[in-house]
CSV table of C-alpha atoms in Angstrom, one decimal:
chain,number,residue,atom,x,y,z
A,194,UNK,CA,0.3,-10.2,15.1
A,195,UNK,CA,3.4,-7.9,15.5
A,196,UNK,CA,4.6,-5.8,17.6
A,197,UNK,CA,6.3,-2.1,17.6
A,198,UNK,CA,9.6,-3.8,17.1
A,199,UNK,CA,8.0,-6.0,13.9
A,200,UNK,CA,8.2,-9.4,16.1
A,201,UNK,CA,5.3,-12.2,16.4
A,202,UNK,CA,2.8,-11.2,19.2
A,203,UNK,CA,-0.7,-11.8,20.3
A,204,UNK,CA,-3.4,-9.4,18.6
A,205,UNK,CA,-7.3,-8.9,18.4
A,206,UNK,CA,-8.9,-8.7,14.6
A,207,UNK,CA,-12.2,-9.3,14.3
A,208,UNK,CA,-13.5,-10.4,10.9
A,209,UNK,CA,-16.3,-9.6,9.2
A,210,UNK,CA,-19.4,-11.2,8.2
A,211,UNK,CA,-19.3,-10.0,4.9
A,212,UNK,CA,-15.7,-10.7,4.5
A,213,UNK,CA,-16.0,-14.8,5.4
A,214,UNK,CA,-17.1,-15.9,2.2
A,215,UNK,CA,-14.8,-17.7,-0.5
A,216,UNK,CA,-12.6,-14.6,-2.3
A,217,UNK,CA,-13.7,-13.5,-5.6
A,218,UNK,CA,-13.6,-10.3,-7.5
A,219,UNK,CA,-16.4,-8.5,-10.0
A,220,UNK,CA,-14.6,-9.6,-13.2
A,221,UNK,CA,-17.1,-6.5,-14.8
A,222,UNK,CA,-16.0,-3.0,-12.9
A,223,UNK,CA,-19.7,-2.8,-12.3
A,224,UNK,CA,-19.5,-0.1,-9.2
A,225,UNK,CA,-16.0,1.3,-10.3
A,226,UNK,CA,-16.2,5.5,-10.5
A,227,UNK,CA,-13.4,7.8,-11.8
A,228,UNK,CA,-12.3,10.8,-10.3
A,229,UNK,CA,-10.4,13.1,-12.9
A,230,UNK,CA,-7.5,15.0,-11.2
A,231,UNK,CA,-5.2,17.9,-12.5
A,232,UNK,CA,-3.0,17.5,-14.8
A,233,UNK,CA,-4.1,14.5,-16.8
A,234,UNK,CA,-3.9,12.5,-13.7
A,235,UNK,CA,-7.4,10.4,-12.5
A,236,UNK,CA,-8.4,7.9,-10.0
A,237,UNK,CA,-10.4,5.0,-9.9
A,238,UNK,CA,-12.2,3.7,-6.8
A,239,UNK,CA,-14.4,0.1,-6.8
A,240,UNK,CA,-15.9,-0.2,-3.0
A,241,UNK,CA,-16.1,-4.2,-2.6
A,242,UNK,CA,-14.7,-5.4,-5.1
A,243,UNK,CA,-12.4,-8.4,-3.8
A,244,UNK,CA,-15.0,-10.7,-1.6
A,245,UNK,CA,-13.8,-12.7,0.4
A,246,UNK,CA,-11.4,-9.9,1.8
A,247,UNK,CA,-11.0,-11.3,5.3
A,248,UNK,CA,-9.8,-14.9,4.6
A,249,UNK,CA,-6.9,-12.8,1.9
A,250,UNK,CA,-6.0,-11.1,5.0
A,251,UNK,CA,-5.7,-13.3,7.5
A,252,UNK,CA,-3.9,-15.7,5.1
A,253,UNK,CA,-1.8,-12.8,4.2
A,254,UNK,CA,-0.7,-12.1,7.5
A,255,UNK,CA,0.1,-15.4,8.8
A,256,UNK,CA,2.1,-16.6,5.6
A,257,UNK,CA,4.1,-13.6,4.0
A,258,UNK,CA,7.7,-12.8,4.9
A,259,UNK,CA,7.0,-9.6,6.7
A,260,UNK,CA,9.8,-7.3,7.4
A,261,UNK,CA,10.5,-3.7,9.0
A,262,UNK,CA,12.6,-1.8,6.0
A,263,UNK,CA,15.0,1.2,6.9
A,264,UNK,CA,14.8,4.3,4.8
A,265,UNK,CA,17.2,7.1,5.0
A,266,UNK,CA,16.1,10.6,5.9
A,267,UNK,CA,18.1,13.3,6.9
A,268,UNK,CA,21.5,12.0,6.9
A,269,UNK,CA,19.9,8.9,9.2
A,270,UNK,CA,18.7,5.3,8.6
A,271,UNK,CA,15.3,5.2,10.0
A,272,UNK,CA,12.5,2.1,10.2
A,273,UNK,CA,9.8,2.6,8.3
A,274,UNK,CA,6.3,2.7,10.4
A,275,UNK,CA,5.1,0.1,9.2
A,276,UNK,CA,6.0,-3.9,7.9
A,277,UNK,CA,6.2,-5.2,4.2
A,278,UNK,CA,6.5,-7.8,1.8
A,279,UNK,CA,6.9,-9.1,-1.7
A,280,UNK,CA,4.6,-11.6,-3.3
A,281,UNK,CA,5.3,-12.8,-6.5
A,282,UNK,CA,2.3,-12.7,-8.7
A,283,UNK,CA,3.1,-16.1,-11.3
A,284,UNK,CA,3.4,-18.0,-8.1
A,285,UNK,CA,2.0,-16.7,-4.7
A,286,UNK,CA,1.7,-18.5,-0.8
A,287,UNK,CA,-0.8,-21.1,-1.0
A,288,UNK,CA,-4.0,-19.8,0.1
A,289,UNK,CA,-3.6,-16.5,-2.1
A,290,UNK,CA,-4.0,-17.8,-5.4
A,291,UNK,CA,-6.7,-14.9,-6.0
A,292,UNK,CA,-3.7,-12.3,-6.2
A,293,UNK,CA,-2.8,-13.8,-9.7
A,294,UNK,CA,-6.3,-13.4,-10.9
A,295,UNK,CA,-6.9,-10.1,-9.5
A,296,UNK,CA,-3.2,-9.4,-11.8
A,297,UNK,CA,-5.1,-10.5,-14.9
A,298,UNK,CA,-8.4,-8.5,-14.5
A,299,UNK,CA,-6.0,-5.3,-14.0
A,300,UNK,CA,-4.2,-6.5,-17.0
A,301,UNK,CA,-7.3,-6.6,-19.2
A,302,UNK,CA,-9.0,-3.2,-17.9
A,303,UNK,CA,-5.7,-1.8,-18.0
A,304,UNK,CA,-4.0,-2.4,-20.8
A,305,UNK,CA,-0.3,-3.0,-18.7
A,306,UNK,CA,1.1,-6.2,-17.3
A,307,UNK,CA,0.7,-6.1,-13.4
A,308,UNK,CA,3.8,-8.1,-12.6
A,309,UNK,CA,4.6,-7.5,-8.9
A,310,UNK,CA,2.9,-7.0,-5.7
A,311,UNK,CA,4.1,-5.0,-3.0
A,312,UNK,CA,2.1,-5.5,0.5
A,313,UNK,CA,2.2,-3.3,3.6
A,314,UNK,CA,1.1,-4.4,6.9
A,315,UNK,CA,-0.6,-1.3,9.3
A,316,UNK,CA,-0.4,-2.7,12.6
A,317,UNK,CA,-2.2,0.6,14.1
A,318,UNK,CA,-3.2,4.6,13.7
A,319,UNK,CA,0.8,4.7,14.2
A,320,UNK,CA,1.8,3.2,11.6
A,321,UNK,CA,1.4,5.5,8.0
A,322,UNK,CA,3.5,6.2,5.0
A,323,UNK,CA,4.4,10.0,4.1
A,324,UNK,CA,2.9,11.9,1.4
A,325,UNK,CA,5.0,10.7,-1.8
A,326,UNK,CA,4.9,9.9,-5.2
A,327,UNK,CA,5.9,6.0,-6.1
A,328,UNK,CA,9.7,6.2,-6.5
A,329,UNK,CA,10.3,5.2,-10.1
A,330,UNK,CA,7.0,5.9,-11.7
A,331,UNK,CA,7.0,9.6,-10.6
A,332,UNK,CA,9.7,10.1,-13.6
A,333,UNK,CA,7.3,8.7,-16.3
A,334,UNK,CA,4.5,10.3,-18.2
A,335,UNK,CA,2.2,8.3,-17.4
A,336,UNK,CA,1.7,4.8,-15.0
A,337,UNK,CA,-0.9,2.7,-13.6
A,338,UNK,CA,-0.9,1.8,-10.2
A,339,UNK,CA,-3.3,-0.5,-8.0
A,340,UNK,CA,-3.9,-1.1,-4.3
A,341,UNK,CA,-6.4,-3.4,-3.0
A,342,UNK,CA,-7.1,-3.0,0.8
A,343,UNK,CA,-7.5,-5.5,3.5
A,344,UNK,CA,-8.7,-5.2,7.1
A,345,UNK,CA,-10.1,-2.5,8.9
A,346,UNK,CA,-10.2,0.9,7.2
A,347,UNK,CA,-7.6,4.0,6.5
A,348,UNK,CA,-8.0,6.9,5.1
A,349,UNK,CA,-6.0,7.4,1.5
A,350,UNK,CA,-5.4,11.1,0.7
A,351,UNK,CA,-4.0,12.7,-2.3
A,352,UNK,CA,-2.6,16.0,-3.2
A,353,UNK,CA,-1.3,18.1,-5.9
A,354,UNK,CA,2.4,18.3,-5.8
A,355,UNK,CA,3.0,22.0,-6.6
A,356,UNK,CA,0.4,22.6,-3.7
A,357,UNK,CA,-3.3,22.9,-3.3
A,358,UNK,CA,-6.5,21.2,-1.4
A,359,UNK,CA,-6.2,17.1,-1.0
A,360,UNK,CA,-8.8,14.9,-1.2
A,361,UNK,CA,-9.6,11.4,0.7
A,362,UNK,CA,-10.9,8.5,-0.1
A,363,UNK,CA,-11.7,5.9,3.1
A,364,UNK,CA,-10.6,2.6,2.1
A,365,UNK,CA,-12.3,-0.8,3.5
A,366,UNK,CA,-12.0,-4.2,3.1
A,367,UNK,CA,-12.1,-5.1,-0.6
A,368,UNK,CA,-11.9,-1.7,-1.8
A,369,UNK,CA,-9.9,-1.4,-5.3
A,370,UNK,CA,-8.1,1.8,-5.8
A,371,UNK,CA,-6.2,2.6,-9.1
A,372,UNK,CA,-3.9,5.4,-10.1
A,373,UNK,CA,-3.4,6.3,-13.3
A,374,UNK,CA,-2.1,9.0,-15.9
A,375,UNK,CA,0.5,11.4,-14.6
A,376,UNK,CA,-0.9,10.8,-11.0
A,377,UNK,CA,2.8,9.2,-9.5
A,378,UNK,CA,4.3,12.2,-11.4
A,379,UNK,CA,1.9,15.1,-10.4
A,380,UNK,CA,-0.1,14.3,-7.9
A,381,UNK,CA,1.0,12.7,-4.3
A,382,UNK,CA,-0.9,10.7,-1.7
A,383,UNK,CA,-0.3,9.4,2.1
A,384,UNK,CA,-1.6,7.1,4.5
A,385,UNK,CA,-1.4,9.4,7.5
A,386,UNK,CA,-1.3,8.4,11.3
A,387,UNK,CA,-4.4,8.6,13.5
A,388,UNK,CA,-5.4,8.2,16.7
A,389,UNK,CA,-6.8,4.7,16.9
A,390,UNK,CA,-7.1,2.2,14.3
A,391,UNK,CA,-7.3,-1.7,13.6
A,392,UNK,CA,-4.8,-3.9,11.7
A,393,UNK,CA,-4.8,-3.1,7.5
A,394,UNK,CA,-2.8,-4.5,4.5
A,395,UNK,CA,-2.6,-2.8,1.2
A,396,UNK,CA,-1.8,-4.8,-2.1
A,397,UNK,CA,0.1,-2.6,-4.2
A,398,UNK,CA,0.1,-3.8,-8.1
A,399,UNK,CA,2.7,-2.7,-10.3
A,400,UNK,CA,3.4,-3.1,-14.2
A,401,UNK,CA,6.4,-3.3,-15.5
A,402,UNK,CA,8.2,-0.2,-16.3
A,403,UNK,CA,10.6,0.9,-19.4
């Protein structure tokens, strides 16, 4: 695994039962449910839906080019808290060739072309992302974006952005969530730090954009 400082170390993840078997995805959005937000903005959450989650994970973790990314905040360049990578969807690692089909079935339900994949590595509770909007899609009417989660689970929390009660959803191993509408636009959402928490990657699917 990594360490603080983004470097190769020794860690403990424990898979799954459920999440040993050959990865595969319910081409049919049987269990999918819709939340509708404010604003025209809505959610979509599948529980399960990639099987197989585990062996995505591990291979995942052992074969992208993970990195530690500086932002800048307040006049300073700062690491982010947490690793990521790029995966191009036409032609991902060997051992992920899932992440095109997963692409295609968003395609379909969707109705956009899901054409790259952002991951982020969460080596621990410390590691989070701050309550934000996705940089380029915020300035659109209206955008569809998709995370798939691997490893053990977070909580996901969104919020209005003029202000007002958030809501969570906890995300597992498998779990499909999709934003859509004016969500990036008018609605944010975090991954916030806790206390104590296993290793997680998120997929992040995004179309193309005008």
């Amino acid at each position: 695994m990594f360490d603080r400082l983004g470097r190769m170390s020794d860690f403990a993840w424990q898979s799954s039962l459920l999440g040993a078997c050959a990865p595969s995805v319910d081409e049919d959005f049987d269990a999918l449910v819709r939340t509708e937000l404010s604003a025209g903005a809505w959610v979509d959450h599948l529980p399960g839906w990639l099987q197989g989650a585990d062996e995505v994970f591990a291979t995942a973790l052992q074969e992208l080019p993970w990195g530690q990314r500086t932002q800048r905040l307040h006049g300073q360049d700062l690491l982010q808290p947490r690793l990521t990578a790029s995966i191009p969807v036409a032609d991902p690692p060997a051992g992920l060739e899932i992440l095109p089909r997963i692409g295609r079935l968003l395609d379909a339900r969707y109705g956009r072309h899901f054409e790259r994949v952002g991951a982020n590595l969460y080596r621990d509770g410390r590691d989070s992302v701050a309550w934000h909007g996705d940089r380029i899609a915020r300035d659109l009417p209206q955008a569809v974006i998709a995370i798939v989660s691997l490893g053990e689970p977070r909580t996901f929390r969104l919020r209005p952005r003029d202000g007002g009660a958030s809501i969570g959803f906890s995300l597992g191993a498998g779990d499909l969530l999709v934003m859509g509408g004016s969500c990036q636009r008018t609605w944010q959402h975090t991954v916030p730090k806790v206390a104590s928490a296993g290793p997680r990657i998120s997929l992040t699917y995004r179309h193309a954009y005008p």
